[in-house]
Short mmCIF file of C-alpha atoms and ligand atoms in Angstrom, two decimals:
data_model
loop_
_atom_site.label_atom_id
_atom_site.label_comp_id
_atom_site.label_asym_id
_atom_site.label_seq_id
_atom_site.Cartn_x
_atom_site.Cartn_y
_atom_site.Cartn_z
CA UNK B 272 303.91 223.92 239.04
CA UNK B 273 305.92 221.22 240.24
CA UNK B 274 306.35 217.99 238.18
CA UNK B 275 304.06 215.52 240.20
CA UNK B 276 301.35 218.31 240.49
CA UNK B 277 301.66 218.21 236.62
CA UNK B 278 301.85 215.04 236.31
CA UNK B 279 298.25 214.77 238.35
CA UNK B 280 296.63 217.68 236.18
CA UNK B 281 297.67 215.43 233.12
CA UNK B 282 296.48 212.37 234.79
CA UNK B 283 292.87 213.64 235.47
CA UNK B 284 292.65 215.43 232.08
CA UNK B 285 293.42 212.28 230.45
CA UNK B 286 291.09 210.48 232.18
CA UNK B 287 288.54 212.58 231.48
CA UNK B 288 289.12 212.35 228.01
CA UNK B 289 289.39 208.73 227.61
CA UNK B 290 286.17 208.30 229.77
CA UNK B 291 284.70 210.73 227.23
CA UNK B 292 285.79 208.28 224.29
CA UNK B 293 284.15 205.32 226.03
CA UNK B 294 280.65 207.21 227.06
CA UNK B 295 280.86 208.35 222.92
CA UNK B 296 281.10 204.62 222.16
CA UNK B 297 278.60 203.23 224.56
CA UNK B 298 276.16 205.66 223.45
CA UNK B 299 276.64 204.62 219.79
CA UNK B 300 276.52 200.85 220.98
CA UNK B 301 273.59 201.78 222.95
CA UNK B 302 271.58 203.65 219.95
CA UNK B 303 272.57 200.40 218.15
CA UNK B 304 270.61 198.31 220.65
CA UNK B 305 267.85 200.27 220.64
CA UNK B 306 267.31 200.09 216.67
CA UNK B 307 268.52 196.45 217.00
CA UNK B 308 265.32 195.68 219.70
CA UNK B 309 263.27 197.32 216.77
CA UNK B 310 264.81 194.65 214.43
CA UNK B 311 264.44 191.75 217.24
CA UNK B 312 260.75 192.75 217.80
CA UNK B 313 259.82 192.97 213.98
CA UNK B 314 261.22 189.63 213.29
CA UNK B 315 259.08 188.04 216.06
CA UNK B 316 255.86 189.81 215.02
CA UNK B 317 256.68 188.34 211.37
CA UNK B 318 257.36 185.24 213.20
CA UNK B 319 254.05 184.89 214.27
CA UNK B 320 252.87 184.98 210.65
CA UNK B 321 255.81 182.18 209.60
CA UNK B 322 258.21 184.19 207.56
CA UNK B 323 260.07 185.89 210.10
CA UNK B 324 261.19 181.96 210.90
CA UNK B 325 263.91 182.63 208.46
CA UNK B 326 265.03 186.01 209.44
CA UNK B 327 265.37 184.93 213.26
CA UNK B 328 268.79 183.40 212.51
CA UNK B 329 269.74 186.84 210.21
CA UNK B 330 268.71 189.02 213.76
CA UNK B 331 270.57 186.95 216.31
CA UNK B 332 273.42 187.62 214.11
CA UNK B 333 273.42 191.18 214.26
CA UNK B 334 272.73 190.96 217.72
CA UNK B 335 275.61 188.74 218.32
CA UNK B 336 277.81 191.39 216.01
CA UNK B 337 276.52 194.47 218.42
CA UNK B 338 276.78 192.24 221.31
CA UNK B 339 280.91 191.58 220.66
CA UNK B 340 281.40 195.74 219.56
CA UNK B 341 279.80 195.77 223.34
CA UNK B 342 282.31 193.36 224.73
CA UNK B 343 285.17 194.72 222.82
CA UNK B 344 284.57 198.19 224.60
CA UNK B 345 284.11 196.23 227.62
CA UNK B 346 287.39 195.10 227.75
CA UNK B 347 288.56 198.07 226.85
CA UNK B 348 287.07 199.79 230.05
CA UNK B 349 289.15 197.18 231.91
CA UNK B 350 286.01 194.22 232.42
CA UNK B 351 287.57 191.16 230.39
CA UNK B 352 284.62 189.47 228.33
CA UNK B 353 285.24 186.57 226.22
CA UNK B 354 282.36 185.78 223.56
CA UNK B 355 280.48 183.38 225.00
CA UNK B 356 278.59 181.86 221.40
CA UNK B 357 278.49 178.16 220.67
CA UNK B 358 277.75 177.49 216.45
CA UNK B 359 274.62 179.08 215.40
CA UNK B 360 272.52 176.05 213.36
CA UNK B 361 270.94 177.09 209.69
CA UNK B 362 267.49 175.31 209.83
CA UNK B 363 265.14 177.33 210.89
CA UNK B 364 264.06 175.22 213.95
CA UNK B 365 267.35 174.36 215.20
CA UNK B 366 267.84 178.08 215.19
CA UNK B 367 264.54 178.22 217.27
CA UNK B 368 266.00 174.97 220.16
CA UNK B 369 269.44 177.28 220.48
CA UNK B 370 267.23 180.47 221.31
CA UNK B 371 265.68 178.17 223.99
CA UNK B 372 268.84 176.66 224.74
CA UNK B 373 271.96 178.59 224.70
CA UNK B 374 271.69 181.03 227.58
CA UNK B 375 274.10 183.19 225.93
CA UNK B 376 271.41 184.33 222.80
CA UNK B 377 268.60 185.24 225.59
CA UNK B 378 271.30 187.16 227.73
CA UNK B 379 272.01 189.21 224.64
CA UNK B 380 268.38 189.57 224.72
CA UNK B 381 267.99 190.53 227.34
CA UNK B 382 270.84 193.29 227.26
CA UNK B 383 269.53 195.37 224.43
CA UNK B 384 266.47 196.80 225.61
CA UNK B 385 268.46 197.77 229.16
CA UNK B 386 271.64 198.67 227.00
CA UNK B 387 269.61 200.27 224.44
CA UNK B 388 267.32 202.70 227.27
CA UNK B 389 269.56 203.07 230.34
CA UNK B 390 272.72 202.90 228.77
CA UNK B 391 271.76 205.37 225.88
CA UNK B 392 270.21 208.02 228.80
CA UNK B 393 273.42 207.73 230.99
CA UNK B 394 276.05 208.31 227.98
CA UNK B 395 274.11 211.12 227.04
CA UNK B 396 274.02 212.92 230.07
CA UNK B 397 277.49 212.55 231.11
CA UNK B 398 278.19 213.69 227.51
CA UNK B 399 276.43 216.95 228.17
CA UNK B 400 279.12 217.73 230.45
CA UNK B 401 281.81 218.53 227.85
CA UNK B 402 279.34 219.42 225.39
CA UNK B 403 278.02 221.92 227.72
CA UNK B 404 281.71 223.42 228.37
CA UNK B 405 282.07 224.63 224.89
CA UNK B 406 278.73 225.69 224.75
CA UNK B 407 277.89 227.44 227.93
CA UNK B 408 281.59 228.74 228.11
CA UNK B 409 281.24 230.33 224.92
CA UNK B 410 277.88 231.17 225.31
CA UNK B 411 278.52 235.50 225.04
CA UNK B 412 280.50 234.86 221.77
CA UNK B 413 277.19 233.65 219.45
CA UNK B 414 273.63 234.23 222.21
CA UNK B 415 272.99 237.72 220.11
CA UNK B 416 273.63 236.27 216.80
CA UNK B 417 271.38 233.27 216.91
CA UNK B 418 267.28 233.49 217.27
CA UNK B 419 265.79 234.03 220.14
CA UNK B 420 264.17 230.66 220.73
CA UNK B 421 267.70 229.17 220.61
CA UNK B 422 269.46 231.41 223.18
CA UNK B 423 268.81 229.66 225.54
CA UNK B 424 270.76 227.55 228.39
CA UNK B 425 270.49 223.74 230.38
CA UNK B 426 269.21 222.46 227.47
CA UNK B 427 266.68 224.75 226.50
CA UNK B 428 265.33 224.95 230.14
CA UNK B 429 266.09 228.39 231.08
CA UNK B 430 265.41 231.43 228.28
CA UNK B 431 268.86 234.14 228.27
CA UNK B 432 267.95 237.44 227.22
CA UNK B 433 270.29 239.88 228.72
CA UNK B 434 273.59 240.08 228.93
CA UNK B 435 273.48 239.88 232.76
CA UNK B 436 271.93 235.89 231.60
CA UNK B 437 274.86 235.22 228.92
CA UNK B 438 277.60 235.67 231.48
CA UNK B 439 275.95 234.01 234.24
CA UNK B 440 275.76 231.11 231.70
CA UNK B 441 279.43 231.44 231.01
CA UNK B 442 280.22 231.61 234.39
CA UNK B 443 278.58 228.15 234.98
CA UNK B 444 281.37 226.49 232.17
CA UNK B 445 283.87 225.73 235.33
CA UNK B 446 281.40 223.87 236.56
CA UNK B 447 280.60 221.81 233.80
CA UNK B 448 284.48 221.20 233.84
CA UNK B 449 284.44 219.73 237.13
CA UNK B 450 281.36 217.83 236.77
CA UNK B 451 283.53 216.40 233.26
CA UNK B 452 286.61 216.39 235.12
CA UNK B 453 285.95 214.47 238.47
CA UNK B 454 282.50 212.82 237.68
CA UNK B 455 282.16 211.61 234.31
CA UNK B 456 285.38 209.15 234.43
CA UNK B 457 283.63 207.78 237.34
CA UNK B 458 280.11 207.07 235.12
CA UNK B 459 281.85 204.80 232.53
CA UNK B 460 281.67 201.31 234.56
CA UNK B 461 278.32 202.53 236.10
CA UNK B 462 277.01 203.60 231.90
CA UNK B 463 278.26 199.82 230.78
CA UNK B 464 276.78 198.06 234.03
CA UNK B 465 274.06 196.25 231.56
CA UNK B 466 276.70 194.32 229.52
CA UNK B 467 278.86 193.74 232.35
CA UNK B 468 276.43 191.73 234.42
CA UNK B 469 274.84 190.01 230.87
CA UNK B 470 277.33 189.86 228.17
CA UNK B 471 279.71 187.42 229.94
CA UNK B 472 279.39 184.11 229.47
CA UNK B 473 276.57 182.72 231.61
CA UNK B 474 278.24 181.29 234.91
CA UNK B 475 278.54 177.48 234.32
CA UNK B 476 279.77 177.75 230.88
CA UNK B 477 282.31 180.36 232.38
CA UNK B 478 283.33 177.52 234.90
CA UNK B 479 284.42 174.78 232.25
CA UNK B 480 286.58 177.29 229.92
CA UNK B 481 288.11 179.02 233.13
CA UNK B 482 289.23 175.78 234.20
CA UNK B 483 291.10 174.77 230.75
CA UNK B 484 292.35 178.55 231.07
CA UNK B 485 293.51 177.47 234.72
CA UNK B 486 294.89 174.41 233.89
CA UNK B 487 296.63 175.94 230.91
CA UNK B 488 298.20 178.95 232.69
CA UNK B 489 299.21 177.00 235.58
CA UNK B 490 301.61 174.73 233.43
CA UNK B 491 302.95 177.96 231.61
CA UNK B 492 303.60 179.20 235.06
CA UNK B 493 305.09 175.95 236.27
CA UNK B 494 307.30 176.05 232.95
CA UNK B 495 308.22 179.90 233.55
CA UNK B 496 309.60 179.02 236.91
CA UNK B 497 311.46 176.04 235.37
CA UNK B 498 312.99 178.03 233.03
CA UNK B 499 313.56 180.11 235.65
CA UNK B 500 315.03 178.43 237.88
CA UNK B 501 317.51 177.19 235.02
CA UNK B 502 318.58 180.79 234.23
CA UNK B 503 319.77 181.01 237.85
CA UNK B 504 321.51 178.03 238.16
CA UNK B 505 323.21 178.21 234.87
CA UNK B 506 323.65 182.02 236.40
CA UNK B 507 325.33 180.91 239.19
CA UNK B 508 327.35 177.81 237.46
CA UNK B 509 329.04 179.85 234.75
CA UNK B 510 329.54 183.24 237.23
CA UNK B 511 330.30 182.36 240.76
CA UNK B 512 330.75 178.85 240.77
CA UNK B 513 333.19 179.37 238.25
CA UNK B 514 335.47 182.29 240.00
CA UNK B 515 334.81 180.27 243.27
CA UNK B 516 336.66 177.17 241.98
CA UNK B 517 339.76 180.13 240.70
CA UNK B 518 339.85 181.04 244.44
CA UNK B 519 340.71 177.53 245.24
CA UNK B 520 342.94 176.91 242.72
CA UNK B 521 345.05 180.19 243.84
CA UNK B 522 344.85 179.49 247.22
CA UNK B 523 346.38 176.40 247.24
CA UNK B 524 348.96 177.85 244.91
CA UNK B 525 349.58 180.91 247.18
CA UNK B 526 349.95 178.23 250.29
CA UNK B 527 352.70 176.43 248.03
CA UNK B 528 354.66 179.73 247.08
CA UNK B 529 353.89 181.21 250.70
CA UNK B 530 356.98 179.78 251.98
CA UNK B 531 359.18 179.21 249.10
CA UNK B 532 358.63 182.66 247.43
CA UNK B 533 356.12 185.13 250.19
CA UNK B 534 356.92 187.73 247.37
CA UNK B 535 355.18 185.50 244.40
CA UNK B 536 352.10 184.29 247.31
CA UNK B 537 351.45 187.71 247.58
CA UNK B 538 350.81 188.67 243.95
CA UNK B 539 348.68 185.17 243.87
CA UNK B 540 346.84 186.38 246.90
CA UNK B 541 346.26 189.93 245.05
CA UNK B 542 344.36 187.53 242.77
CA UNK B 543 342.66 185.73 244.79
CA UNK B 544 341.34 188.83 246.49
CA UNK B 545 340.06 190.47 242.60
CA UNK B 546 338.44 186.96 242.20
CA UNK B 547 336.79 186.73 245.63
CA UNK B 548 335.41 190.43 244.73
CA UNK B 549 334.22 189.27 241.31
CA UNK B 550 332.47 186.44 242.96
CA UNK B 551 330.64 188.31 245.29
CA UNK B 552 329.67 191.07 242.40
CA UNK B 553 328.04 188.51 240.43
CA UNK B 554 326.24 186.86 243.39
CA UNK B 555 324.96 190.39 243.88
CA UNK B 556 323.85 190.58 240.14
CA UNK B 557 322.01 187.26 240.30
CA UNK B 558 320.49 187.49 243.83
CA UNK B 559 318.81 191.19 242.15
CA UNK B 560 317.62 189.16 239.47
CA UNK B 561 315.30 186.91 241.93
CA UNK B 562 313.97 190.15 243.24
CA UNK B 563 315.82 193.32 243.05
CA UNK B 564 315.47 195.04 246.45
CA UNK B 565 314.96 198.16 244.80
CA UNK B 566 311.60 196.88 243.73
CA UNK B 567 311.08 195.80 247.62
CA UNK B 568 312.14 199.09 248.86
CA UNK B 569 311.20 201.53 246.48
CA UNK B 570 307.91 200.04 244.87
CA UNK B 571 307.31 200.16 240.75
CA UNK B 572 308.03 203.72 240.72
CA UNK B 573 311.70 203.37 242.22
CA UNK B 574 312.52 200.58 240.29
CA UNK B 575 311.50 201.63 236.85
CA UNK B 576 313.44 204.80 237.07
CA UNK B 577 316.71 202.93 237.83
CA UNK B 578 316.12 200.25 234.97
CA UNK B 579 315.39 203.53 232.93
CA UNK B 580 318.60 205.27 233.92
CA UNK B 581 320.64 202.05 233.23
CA UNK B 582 319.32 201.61 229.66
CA UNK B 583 321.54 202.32 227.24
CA UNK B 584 318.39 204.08 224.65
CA UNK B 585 317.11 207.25 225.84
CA UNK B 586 313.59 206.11 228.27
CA UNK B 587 310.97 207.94 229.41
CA UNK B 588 309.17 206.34 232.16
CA UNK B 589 305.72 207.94 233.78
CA UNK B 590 304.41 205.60 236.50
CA UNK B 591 301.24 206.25 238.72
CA UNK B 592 300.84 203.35 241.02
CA UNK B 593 299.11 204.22 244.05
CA UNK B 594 297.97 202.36 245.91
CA UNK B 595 300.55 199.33 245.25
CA UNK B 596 300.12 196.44 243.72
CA UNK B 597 301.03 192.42 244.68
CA UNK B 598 304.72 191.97 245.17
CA UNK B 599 304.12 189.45 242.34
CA UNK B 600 302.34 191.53 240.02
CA UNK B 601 304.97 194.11 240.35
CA UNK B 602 307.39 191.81 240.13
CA UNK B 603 306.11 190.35 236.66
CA UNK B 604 305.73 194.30 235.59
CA UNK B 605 309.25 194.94 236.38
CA UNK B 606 310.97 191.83 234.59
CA UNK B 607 308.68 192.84 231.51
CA UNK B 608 309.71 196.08 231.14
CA UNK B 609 313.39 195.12 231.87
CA UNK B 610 313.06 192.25 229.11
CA UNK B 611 311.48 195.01 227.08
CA UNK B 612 314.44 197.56 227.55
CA UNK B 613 317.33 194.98 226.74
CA UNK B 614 315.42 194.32 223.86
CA UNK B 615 314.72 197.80 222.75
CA UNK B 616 318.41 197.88 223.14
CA UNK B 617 319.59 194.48 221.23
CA UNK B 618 317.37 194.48 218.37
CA UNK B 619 315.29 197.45 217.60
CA UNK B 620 317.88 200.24 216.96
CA UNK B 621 315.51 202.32 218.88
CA UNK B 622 316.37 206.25 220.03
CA UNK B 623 313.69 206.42 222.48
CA UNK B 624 311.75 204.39 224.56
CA UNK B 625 308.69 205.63 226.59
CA UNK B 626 307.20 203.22 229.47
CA UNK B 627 303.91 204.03 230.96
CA UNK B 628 302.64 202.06 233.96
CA UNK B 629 299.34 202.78 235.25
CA UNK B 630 296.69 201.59 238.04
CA UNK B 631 292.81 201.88 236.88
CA UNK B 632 290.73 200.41 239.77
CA UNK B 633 291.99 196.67 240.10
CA UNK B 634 294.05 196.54 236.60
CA UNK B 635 297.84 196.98 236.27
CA UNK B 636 298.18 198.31 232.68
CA UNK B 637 302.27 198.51 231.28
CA UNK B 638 303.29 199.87 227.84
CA UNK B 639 306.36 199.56 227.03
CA UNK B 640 306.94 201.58 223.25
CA UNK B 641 310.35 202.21 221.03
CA UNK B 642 310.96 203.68 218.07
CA UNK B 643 312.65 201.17 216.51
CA UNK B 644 312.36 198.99 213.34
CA UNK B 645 309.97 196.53 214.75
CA UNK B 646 309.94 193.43 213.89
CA UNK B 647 309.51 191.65 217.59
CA UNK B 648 308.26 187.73 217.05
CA UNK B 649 308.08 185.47 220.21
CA UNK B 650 310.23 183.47 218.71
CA UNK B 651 313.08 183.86 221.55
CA UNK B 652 312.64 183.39 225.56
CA UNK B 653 312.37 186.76 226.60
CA UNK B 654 309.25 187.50 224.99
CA UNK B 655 307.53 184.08 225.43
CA UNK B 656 308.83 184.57 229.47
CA UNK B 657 306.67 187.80 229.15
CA UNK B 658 303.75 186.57 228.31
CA UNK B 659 303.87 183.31 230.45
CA UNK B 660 304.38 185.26 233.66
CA UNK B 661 301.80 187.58 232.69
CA UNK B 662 299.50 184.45 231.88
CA UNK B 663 299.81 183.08 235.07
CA UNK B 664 298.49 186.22 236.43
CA UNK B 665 295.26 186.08 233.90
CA UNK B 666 296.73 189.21 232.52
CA UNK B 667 296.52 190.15 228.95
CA UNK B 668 299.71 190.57 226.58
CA UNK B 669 299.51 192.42 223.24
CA UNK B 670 302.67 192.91 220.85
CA UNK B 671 302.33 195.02 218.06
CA UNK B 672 305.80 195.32 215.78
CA UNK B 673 305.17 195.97 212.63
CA UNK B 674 308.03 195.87 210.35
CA UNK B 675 309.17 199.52 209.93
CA UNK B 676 308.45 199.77 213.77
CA UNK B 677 307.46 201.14 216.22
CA UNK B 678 307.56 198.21 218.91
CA UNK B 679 304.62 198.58 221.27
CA UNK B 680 304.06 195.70 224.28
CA UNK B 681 301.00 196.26 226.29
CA UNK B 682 300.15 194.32 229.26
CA UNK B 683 297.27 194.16 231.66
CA UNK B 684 297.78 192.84 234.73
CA UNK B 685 294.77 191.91 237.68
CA UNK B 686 296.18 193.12 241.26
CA UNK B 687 293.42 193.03 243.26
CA UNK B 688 293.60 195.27 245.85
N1 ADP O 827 311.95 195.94 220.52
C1 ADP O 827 312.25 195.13 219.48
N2 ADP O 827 312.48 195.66 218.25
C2 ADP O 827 312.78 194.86 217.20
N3 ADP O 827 312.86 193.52 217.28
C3 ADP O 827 312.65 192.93 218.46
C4 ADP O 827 312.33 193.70 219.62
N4 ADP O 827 312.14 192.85 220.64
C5 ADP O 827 312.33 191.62 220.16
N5 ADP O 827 312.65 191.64 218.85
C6 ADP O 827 312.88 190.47 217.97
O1 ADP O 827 312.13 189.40 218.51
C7 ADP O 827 312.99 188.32 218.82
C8 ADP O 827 312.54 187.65 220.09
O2 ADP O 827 312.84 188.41 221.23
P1 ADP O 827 313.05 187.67 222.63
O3 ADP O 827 311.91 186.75 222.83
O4 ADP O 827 313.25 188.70 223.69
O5 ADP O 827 314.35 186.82 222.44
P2 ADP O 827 315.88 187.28 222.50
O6 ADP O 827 315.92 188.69 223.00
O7 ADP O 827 316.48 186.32 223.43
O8 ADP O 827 316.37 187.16 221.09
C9 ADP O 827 314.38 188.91 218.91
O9 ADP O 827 315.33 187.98 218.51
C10 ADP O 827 314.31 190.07 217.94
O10 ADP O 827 314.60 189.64 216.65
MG1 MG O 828 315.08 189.31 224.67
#
């Protein structure tokens, strides 16, 4: 098998898997919101009678507890949602006037009866896929051994009681492995729809803390490309400016000694060519920094590779970006995973670095992972740049060093497509 086709087999396995993980824990957040409706309608039958007043506030709690697990796994399935809650009051009525007037506690309402019932019904019949491939597939291996009311297949829908039956059930286990393999990853956003039309936070209050995000990323970003725009002239200052000015210099030396000593003009022009040829180099070297045209050419793939073959510690790079991305979403992936790789190599005394980059529907996720001591605090440029650029995007950055190691930088990246 050849390495993409490998590559792909991986890819969809993995999926599968991880889609399996998520369905698991939406069908334990959804059995949650089904025993938390039980709560939520007990407390407002004691209500009626006046001492569920004082267990309301108790309830919304929970709810709000279940609600963020929810939102947590949300995000996690690549559909961002911040907690929406403003201060929950003590007293009693003041609990009662936030019920009616945050939007936020009757959206959570809302979401755990549809949570609790759809969401709990779809988990668990995508989970009967891989369920079903152990038990179907090994189906001939225990149908004789167990009692006859249990040998039985779909669920208990069809009796088996001949061989002929048990490996006409096993032969259905492929099946089941497609239906895991190429349908369930695509039931996860579909299984979670509940939360992600009710557990954001409602639309206007959305508005007002998206615009302090904007205004907040935008003057990171505006800083990024100062700083930016410092590196390259302070780039081109100390580099080419610098051997530009030694061209001069020589040349009006060589035009002295051209006529007084040709042999001595010619060793200064010898110069002046190595200098001219530096020059140029480290135009070259700061022009690729702007945008290396390897990224143009090649996409995310190309480039990655080559930034992995220059590093100095061992890297491991699997990339699956199709279709691609923004030029400036792969251009912020690319200068984080180079900042990450110079790192790796200054300060981590690393062995092995492994870089995945990956495309799940309209998200951009990078991890960039060393062995090394760990330790890694934004304390410098490089890794404050990182998280600026990736800010401006409304991308996510995680860094997790702990001392001891390893190093892991995640990043999640929007690129609408
Ligand atoms: N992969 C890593 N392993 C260990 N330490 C790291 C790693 N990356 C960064 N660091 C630490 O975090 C600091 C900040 O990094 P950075 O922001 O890139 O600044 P700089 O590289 O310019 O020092 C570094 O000085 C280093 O001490
Ligand atoms: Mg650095």
């Amino acid at each position: 098998m050849s390495r993409t086709a490998r590559t792909r087999v991986w890819t969809v396995l993995r999926d599968a898997l991880v889609a399996t993980k998520w369905l698991a824990a939406g069908l334990g957040t959804g059995l949650a919101a089904l025993a938390a409706c039980a709560l939520v309608l007990g407390v407002a039958a004691l209500s009626l009678v006046g001492v569920g007043l004082l267990l309301i506030r108790p309830a919304l709690l929970a709810v709000r507890g279940l609600a963020d697990l929810e939102r947590r796994r949300l995000a996690r399935i690549g559909h961002d949602t911040p907690s929406p809650y403003a201060e929950l009051p003590h007293a009693p009525l003041e609990v009662l006037r936030a019920l009616r007037d945050d939007p936020a506690n009757r959206r959570d309402l809302a979401w755990l009866p549809l949570h609790g019932l759809y969401g709990s019904i779809l988990a668990s019949l995508a989970l009967q896929a891989p369920v079903n491939i152990l038990r179907e597939g090994s189906f001939p291996l225990w149908w004789t051994a167990v009692p006859p009311v249990e040998s039985n297949a779909l669920n208990g829908f069809v009796h088996i009681g001949s061989w002929t039956g048990a490996w006409l059930v096993a032969a259905s286990a492929p099946l089941w492995a497609a239906l895991w393999l190429f349908v369930v990853p695509r039931l996860v956003t579909p299984q979670a729809l509940p939360g992600i039309r009710l557990l954001p936070p409602h639309p206007d209050i959305d508005l007002s803390e998206r615009v302090a995000r904007l205004t907040a990323t935008r003057a990171a970003a505006l800083d990024a490309h100062a700083v930016e725009l410092r590196r390259i002239e302070r780039a081109l200052h100390d580099g080419a400016q610098n051997r530009l000015v030694g061209v001069a210099v020589l040349v009006g030396a060589a035009r002295q000694a051209l006529h007084r000593d040709p042999a001595q003009a010619d060793a200064i022009l010898e110069r002046v060519q190595t200098s001219a040829e530096d020059a140029l180099a480290e135009l070259r070297t700061v022009a690729r920094s702007i945008l290396p045209p390897v990224l143009e050419n090649r996409g995310l793939t190309g480039a990655l590779s080559a930034l992995a073959a220059d590093s100095p510690v061992p890297c491991r790079t699997t990339v699956d970006v199709a279709p691609r991305c923004p030029a400036s979403v792969e251009s912020t992936a690319y200068f984080a995973v180079a900042e990450a790789l110079t790192n790796a190599a200054k300060h981590s005394r690393a062995t092995a670095i492994e870089v995945t980059v990956r495309r799940a529907a309209d998200r951009l996720r990078v991890t960039i992972t060393d062995n090394g001591r760990g330790g890694a605090a934004e304390t410098g440029s490089g890794l404050v740049g990182i998280r600026r650029r990736v800010d401006a995007h409304d991308g996510t950055t995680t860094i997790t060093s702990p001392t001891g190691g390893p190093t892991t930088i995640d990043l999640e990246l929007p690129c609408g497509s």
